[in-house]
mmCIF file of C-alpha atoms in Angstrom:
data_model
loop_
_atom_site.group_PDB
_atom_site.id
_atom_site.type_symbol
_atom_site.label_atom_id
_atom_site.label_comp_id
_atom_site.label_asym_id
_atom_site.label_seq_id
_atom_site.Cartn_x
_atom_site.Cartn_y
_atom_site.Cartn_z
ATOM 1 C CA UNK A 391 18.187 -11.274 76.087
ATOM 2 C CA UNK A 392 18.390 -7.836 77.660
ATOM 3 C CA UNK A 393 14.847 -6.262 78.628
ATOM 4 C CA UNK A 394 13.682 -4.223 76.193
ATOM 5 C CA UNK A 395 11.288 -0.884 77.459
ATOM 6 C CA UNK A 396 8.352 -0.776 75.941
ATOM 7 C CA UNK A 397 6.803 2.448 75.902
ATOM 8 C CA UNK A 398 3.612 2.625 78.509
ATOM 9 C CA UNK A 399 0.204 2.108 76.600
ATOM 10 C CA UNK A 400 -1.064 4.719 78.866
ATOM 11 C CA UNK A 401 1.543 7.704 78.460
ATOM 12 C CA UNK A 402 1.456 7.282 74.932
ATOM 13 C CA UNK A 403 1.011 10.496 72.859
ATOM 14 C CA UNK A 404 -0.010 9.881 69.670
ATOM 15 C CA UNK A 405 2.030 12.105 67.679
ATOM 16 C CA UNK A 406 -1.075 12.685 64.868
ATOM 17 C CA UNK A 407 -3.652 13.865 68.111
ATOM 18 C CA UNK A 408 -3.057 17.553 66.629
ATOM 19 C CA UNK A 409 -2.767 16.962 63.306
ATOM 20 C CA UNK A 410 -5.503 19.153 61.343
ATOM 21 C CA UNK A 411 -5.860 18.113 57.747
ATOM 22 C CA UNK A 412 -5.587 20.444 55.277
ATOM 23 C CA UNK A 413 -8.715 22.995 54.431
ATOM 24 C CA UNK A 414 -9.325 24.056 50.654
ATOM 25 C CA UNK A 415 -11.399 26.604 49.186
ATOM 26 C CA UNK A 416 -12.905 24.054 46.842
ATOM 27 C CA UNK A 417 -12.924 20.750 45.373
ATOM 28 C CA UNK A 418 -10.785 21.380 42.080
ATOM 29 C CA UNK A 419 -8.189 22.764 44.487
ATOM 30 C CA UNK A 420 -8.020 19.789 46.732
ATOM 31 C CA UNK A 421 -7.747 18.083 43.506
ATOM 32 C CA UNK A 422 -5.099 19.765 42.196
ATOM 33 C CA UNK A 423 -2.953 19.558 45.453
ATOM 34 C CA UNK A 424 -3.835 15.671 46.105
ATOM 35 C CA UNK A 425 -5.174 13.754 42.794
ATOM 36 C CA UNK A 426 -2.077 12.390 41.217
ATOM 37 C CA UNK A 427 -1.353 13.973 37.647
ATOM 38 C CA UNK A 428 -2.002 10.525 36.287
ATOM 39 C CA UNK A 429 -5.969 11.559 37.511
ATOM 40 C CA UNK A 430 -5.928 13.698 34.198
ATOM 41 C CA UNK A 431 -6.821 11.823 31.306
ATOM 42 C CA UNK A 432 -2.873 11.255 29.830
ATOM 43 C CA UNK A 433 -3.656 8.620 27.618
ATOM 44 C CA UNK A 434 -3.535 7.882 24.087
ATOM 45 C CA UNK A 435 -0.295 9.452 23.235
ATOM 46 C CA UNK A 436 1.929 9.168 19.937
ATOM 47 C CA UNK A 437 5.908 8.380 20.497
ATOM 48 C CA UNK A 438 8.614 8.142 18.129
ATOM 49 C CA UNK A 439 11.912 7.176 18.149
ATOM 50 C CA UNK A 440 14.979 9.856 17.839
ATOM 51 C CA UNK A 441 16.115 8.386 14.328
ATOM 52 C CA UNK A 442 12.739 9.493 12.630
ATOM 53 C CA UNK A 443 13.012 11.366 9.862
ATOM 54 C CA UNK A 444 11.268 14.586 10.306
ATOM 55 C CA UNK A 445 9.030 14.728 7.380
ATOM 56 C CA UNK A 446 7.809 11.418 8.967
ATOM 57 C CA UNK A 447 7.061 12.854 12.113
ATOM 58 C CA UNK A 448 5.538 16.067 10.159
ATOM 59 C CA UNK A 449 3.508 13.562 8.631
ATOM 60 C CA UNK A 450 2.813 11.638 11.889
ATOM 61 C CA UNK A 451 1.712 14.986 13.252
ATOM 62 C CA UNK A 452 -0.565 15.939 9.907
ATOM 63 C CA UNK A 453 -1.830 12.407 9.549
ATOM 64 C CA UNK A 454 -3.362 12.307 13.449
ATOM 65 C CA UNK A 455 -4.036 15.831 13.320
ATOM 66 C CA UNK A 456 -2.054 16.137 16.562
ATOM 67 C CA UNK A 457 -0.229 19.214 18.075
ATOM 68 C CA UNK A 458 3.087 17.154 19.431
ATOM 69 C CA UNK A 459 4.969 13.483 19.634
ATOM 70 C CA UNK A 460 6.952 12.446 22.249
ATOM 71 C CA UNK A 461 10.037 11.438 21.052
ATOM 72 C CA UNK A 462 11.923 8.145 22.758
ATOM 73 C CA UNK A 463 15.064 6.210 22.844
ATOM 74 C CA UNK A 464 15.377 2.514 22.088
ATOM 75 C CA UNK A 465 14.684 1.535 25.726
ATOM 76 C CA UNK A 466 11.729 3.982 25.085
ATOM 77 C CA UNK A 467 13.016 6.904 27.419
ATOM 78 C CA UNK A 468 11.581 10.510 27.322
ATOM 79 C CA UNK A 469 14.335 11.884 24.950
ATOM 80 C CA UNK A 470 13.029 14.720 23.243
ATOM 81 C CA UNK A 471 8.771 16.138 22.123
ATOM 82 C CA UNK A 472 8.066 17.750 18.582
ATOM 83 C CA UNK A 473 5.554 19.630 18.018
ATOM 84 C CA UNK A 474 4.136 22.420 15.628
ATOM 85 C CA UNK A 475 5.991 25.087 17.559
ATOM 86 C CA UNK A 476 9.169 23.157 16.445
ATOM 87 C CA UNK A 477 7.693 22.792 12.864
ATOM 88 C CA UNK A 478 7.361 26.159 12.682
ATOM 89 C CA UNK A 479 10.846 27.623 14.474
ATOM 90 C CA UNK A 480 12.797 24.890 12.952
ATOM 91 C CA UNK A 481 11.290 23.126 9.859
ATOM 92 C CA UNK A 482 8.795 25.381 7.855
ATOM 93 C CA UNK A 483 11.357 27.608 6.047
ATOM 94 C CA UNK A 484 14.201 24.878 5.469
ATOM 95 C CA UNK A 485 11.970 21.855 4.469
ATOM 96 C CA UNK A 486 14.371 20.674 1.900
ATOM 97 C CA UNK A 487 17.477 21.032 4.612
ATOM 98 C CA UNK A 488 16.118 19.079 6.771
ATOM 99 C CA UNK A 489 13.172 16.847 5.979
ATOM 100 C CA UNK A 490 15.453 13.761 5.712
ATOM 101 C CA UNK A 491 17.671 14.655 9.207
ATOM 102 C CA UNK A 492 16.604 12.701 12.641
ATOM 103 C CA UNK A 493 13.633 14.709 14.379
ATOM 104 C CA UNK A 494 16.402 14.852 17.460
ATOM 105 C CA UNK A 495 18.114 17.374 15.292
ATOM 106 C CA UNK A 496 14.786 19.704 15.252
ATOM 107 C CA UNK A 497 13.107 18.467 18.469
ATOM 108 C CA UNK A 498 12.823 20.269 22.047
ATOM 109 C CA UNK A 499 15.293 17.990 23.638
ATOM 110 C CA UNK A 500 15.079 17.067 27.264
ATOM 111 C CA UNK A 501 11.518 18.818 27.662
ATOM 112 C CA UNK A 502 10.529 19.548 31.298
ATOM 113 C CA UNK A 503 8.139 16.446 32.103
ATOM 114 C CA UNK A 504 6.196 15.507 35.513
ATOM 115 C CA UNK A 505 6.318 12.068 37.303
ATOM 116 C CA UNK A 506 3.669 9.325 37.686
ATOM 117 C CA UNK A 507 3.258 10.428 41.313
ATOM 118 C CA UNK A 508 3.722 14.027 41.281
ATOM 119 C CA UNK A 509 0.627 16.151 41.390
ATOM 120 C CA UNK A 510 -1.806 17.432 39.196
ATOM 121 C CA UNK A 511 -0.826 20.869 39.969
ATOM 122 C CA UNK A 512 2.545 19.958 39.196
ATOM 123 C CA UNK A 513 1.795 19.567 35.220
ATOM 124 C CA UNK A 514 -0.679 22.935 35.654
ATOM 125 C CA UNK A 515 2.600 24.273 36.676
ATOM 126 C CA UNK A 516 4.408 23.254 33.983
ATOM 127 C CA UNK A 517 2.186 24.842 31.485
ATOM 128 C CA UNK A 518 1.409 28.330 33.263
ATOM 129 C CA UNK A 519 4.596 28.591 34.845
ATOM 130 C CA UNK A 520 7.212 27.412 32.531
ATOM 131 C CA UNK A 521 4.595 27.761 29.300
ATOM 132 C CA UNK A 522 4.846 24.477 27.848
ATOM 133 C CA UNK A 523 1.410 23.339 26.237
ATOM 134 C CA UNK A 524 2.216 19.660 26.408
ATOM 135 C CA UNK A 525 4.154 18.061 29.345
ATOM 136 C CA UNK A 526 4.916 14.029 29.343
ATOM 137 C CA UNK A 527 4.077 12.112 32.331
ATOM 138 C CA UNK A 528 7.168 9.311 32.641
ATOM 139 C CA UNK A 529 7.647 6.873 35.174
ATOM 140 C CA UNK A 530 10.249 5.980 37.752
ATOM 141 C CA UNK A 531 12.085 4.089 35.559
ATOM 142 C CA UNK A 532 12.350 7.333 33.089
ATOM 143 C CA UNK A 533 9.566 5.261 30.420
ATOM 144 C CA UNK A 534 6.923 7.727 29.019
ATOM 145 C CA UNK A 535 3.173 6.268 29.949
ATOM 146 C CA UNK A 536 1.311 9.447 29.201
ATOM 147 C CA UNK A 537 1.351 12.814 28.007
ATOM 148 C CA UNK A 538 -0.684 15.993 29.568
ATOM 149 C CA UNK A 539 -2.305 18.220 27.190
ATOM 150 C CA UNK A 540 -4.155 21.591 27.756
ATOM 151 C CA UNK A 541 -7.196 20.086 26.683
ATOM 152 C CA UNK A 542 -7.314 17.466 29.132
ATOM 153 C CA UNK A 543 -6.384 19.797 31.664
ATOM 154 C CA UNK A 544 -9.868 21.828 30.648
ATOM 155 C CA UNK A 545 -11.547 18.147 31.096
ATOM 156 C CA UNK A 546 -9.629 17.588 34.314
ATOM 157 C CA UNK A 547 -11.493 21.044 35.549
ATOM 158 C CA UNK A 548 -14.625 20.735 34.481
ATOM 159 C CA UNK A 549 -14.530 17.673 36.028
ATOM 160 C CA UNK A 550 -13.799 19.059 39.550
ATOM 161 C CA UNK A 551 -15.130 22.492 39.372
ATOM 162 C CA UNK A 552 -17.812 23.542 40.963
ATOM 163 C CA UNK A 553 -20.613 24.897 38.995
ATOM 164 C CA UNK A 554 -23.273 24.236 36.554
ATOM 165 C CA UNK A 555 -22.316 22.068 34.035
ATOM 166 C CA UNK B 1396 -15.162 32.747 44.917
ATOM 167 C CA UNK B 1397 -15.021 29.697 43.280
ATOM 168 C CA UNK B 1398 -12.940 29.640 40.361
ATOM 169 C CA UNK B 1399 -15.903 28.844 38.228
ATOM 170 C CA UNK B 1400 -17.834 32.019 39.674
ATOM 171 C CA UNK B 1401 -14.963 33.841 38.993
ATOM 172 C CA UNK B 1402 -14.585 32.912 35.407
ATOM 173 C CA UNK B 1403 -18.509 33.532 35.271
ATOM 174 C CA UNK B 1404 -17.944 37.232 36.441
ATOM 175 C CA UNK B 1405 -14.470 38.420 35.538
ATOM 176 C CA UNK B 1406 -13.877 40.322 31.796
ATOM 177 C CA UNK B 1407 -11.313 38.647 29.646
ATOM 178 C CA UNK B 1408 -9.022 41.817 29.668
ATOM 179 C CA UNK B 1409 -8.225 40.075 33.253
ATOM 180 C CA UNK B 1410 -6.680 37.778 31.774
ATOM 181 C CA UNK B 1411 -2.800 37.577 30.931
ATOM 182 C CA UNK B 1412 -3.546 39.036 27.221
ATOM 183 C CA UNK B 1413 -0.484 38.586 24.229
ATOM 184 C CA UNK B 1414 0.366 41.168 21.964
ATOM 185 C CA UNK B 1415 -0.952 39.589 18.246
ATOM 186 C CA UNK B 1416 0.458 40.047 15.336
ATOM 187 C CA UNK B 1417 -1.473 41.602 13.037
ATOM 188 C CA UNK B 1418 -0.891 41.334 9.726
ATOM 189 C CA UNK B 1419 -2.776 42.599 5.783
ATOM 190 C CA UNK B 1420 -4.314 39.739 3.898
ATOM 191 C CA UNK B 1421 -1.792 40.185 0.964
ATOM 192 C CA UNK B 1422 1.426 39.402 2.822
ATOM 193 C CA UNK B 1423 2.174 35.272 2.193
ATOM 194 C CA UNK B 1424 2.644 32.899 4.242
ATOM 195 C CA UNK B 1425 6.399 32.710 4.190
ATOM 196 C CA UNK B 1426 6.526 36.270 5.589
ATOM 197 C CA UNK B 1427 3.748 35.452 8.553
ATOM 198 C CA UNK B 1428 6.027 32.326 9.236
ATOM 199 C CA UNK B 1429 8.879 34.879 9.639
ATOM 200 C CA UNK B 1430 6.292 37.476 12.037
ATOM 201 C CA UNK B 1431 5.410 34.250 14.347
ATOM 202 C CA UNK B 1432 9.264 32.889 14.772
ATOM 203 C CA UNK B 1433 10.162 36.718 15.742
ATOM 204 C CA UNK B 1434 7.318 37.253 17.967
ATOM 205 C CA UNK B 1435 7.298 33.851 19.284
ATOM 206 C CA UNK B 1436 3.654 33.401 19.028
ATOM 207 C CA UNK B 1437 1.837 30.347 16.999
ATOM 208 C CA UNK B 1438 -0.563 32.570 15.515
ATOM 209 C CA UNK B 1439 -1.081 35.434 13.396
ATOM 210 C CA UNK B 1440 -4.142 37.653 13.162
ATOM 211 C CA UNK B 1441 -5.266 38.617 9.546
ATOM 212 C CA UNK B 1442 -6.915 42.243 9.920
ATOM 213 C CA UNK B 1443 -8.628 45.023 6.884
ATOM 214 C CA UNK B 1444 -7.095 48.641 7.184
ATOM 215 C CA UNK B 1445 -9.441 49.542 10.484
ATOM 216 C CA UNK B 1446 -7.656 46.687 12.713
ATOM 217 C CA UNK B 1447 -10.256 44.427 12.371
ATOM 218 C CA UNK B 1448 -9.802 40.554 12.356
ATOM 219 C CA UNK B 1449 -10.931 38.714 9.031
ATOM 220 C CA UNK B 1450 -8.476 36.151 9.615
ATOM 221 C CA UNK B 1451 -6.476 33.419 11.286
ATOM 222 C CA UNK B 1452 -3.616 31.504 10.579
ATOM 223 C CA UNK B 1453 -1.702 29.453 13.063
ATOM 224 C CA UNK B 1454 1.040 26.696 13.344
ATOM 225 C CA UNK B 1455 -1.718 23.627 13.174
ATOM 226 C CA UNK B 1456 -2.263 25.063 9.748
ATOM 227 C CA UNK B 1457 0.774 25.731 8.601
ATOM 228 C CA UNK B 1458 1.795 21.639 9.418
ATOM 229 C CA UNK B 1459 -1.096 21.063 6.741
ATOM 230 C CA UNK B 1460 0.500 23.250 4.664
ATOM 231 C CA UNK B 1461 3.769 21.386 4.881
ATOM 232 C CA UNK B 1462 2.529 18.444 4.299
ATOM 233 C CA UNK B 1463 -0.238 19.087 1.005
ATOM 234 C CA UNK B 1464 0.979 22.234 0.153
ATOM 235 C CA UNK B 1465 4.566 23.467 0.502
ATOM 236 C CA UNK B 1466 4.978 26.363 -2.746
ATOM 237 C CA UNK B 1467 1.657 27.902 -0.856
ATOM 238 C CA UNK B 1468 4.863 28.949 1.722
ATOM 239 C CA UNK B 1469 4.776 31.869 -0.967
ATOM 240 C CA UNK B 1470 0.917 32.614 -1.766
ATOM 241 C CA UNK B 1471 -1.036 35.560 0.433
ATOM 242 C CA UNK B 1472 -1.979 34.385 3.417
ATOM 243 C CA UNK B 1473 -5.845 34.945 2.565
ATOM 244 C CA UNK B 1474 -5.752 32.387 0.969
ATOM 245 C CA UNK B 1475 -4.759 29.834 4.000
ATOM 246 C CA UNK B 1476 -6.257 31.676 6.744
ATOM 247 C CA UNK B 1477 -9.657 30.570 8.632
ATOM 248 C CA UNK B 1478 -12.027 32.591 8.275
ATOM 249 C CA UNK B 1479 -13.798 31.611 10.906
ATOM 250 C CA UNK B 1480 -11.923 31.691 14.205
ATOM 251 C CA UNK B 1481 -12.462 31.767 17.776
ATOM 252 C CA UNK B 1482 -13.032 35.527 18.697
ATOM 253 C CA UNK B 1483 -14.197 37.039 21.769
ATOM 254 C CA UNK B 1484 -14.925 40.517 23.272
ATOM 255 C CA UNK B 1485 -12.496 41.793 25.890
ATOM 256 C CA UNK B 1486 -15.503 42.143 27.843
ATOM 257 C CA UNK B 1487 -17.110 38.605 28.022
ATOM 258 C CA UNK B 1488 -16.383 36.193 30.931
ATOM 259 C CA UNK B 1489 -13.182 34.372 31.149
ATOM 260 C CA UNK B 1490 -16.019 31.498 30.768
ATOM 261 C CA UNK B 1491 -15.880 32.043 26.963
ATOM 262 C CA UNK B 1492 -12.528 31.177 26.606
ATOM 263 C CA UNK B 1493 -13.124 27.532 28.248
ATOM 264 C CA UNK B 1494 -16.027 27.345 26.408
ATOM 265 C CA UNK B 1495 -14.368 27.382 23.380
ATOM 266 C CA UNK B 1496 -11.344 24.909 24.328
ATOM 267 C CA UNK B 1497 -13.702 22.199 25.754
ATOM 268 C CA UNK B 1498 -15.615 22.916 22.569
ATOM 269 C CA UNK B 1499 -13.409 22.790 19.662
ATOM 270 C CA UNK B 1500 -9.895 22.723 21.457
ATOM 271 C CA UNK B 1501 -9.122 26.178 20.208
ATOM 272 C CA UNK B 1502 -5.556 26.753 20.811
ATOM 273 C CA UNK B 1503 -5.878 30.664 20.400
ATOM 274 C CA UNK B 1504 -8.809 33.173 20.870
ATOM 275 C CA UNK B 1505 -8.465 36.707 19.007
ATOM 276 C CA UNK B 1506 -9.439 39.120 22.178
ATOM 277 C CA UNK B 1507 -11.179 42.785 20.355
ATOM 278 C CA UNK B 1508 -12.216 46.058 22.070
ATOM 279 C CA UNK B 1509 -15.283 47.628 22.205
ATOM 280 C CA UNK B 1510 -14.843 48.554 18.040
ATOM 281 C CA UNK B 1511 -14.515 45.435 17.293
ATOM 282 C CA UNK B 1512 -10.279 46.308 16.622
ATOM 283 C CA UNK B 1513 -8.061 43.160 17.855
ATOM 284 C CA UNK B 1514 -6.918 43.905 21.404
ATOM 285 C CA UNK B 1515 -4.763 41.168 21.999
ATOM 286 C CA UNK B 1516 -4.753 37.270 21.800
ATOM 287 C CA UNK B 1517 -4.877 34.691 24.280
ATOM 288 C CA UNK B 1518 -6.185 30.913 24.575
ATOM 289 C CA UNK B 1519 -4.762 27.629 25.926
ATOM 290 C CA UNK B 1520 -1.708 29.240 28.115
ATOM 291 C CA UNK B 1521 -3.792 32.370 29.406
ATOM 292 C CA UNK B 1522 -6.436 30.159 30.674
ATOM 293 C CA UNK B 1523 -3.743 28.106 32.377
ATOM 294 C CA UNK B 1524 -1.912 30.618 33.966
ATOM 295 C CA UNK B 1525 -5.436 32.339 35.019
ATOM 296 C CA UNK B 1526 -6.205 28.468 36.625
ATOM 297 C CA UNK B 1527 -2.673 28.612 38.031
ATOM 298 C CA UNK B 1528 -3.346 32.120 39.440
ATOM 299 C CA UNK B 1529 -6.212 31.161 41.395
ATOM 300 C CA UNK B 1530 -4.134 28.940 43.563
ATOM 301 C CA UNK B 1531 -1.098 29.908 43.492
ATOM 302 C CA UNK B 1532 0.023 28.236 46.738
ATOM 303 C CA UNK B 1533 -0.824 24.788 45.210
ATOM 304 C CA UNK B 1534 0.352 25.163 41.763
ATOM 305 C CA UNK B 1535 3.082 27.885 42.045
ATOM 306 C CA UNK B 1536 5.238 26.359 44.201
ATOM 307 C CA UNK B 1537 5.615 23.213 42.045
ATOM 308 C CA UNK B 1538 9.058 21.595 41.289
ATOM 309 C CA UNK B 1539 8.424 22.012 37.581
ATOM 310 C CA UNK B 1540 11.473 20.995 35.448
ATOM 311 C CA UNK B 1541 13.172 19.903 38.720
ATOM 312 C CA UNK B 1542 14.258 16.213 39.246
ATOM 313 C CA UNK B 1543 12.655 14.049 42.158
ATOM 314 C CA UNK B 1544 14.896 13.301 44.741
ATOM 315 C CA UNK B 1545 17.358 10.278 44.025
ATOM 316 C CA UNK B 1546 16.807 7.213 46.034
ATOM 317 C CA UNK B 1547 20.371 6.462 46.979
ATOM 318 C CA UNK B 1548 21.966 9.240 49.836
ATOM 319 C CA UNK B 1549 24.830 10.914 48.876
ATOM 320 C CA UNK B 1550 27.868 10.598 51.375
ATOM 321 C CA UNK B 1551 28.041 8.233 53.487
#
């Protein structure tokens, strides 16, 4: 067995000694930069599958009184979101056309989602940035577990702004 | 400033505003459909002959519509609007505008001047990019849209 050098306890330089840890201006910023975005509240959420027919995912929308449903594949994969922006661009003024067609056919497909362990200011981004109102949270695996909406976000501030309440 | 003293102080004409569409009580609902796919907006703003609101009608109640109602697609708007809506002076704090998403999740607020004629519309996105705005070096330079980076190497 060939001697091995092991590095002198007293020369060693820890590599961290300079390392200064971030500053932020205030605690909602730290937040935003370090809480994961699974910190915002991004549970319940309503999925469907791709084969729905769209007046039952109207009606899924109407009967929850919900702004958007994730829409999922069989292995319940982010696929596709609908939501009352699609109702309106795509469904309001050719009900009869298309009421009985797969919501894939008048869903966002492929909407730009965050990851379980990306950052809270990564769905903020999403929303300001690329002007989605709702952005799904799936895991590694591609499964949806959560959906971001703006009014979570506002709880997600409040929570970590600082101010009166 | 904090970002809360800052929505405490700034006006809402600070804000990112929208152009709304405006629009007489007697046009239907079909024809607002039509304004909001043009315009790209979720929300029209029902106003009398001096540019005044007296109405609202967005996509959330047009899915209603839809759903309980679909010949209103050709009735006057007035008669679908809210006629009570979120509505806020373009010279009250940014504040107002989270007020009134933590309060009733508002998805739009109709933004007048000093007459009391609309001005412009904002809501959900306009407070997020205001939020976003405030630090942009932590939110801005997101990978939004972007996929993560695969865990095999490519190559060898």
């Amino acid at each position: 067995m060939s001697d091995q050098k092991r590095p002198d306890p007293e020369k060693f330089q820890d590599p961290l000694e300079n390392y200064e840890p971030r500053e932020y201006s205030d605690e909602l910023e730290r937040a935003l930069a370090e809480e994961p975005v699974t910190s915002i509240h991004t549970q319940p959420f309503i999925s469907i599958s791709e084969d729905t027919p769209v007046h039952a995912a109207l009606e899924t929308l109407a009967g929850r009184d919900i702004a958007s449903t994730l829409v999922v594949d069989q292995q319940e994969r982010l696929v596709g979101i609908f939501s009352d922006r699609d109702a309106l661009d795509k469904v309001a003024l050719e009900y009869d056309a298309v009421k009985d067609k797969p919501v894939s056919e008048v869903m966002t497909a492929n909407p730009i989602h965050v990851h379980e362990d990306e950052s809270s200011a990564a769905a903020l981004c999403v929303m300001a940035a690329a002007g989605y109102r709702h952005v799904p949270v799936v895991a590694a695996d591609e499964k949806v577990i959560g959906m971001v909406s703006p009014q979570r976000v506002v709880e997600f501030l409040l929570e970590h702004l600082d101010g009166d309440d | 400033m904090g970002l809360y003293e800052n929505m405490l102080s700034e006006p809402i004409r600070q804000l990112a505003l929208r152009e709304a569409i405006t629009i007489p009580a007697e046009l239907s609902v079909r024809d607002a459909v039509q304004g909001m796919r043009e315009k790209k907006l979720g929300c029209v703003i029902v106003v009398d002959e001096g540019n005044k609101p007296l109405g609202m009608f967005t996509e959330a109640m047009l899915r209603r519509l839809l759903i309980d109602n679909r010949t209103a697609l050709d009735d006057s708007v007035q008669n679908h609007m809210a006629r009570q809506f979120p509505c806020a002076a373009i010279a009250e704090p940014v504040v107002t505008i989270l007020e009134a998403m933590q309060a009733e999740n508002h998805r739009f607020v109709c933004v007048v001047d000093e007459k009391g004629q609309v001005a412009g519309l904002t809501g959900q996105k306009g407070l997020m990019e205001y939020v976003a705005d405030h630090f942009p070096q932590i939110v801005l330079t997101q990978r939004a849209g972007v996929e993560p980076p695969r865990g095999q190497r490519e190559g060898a």
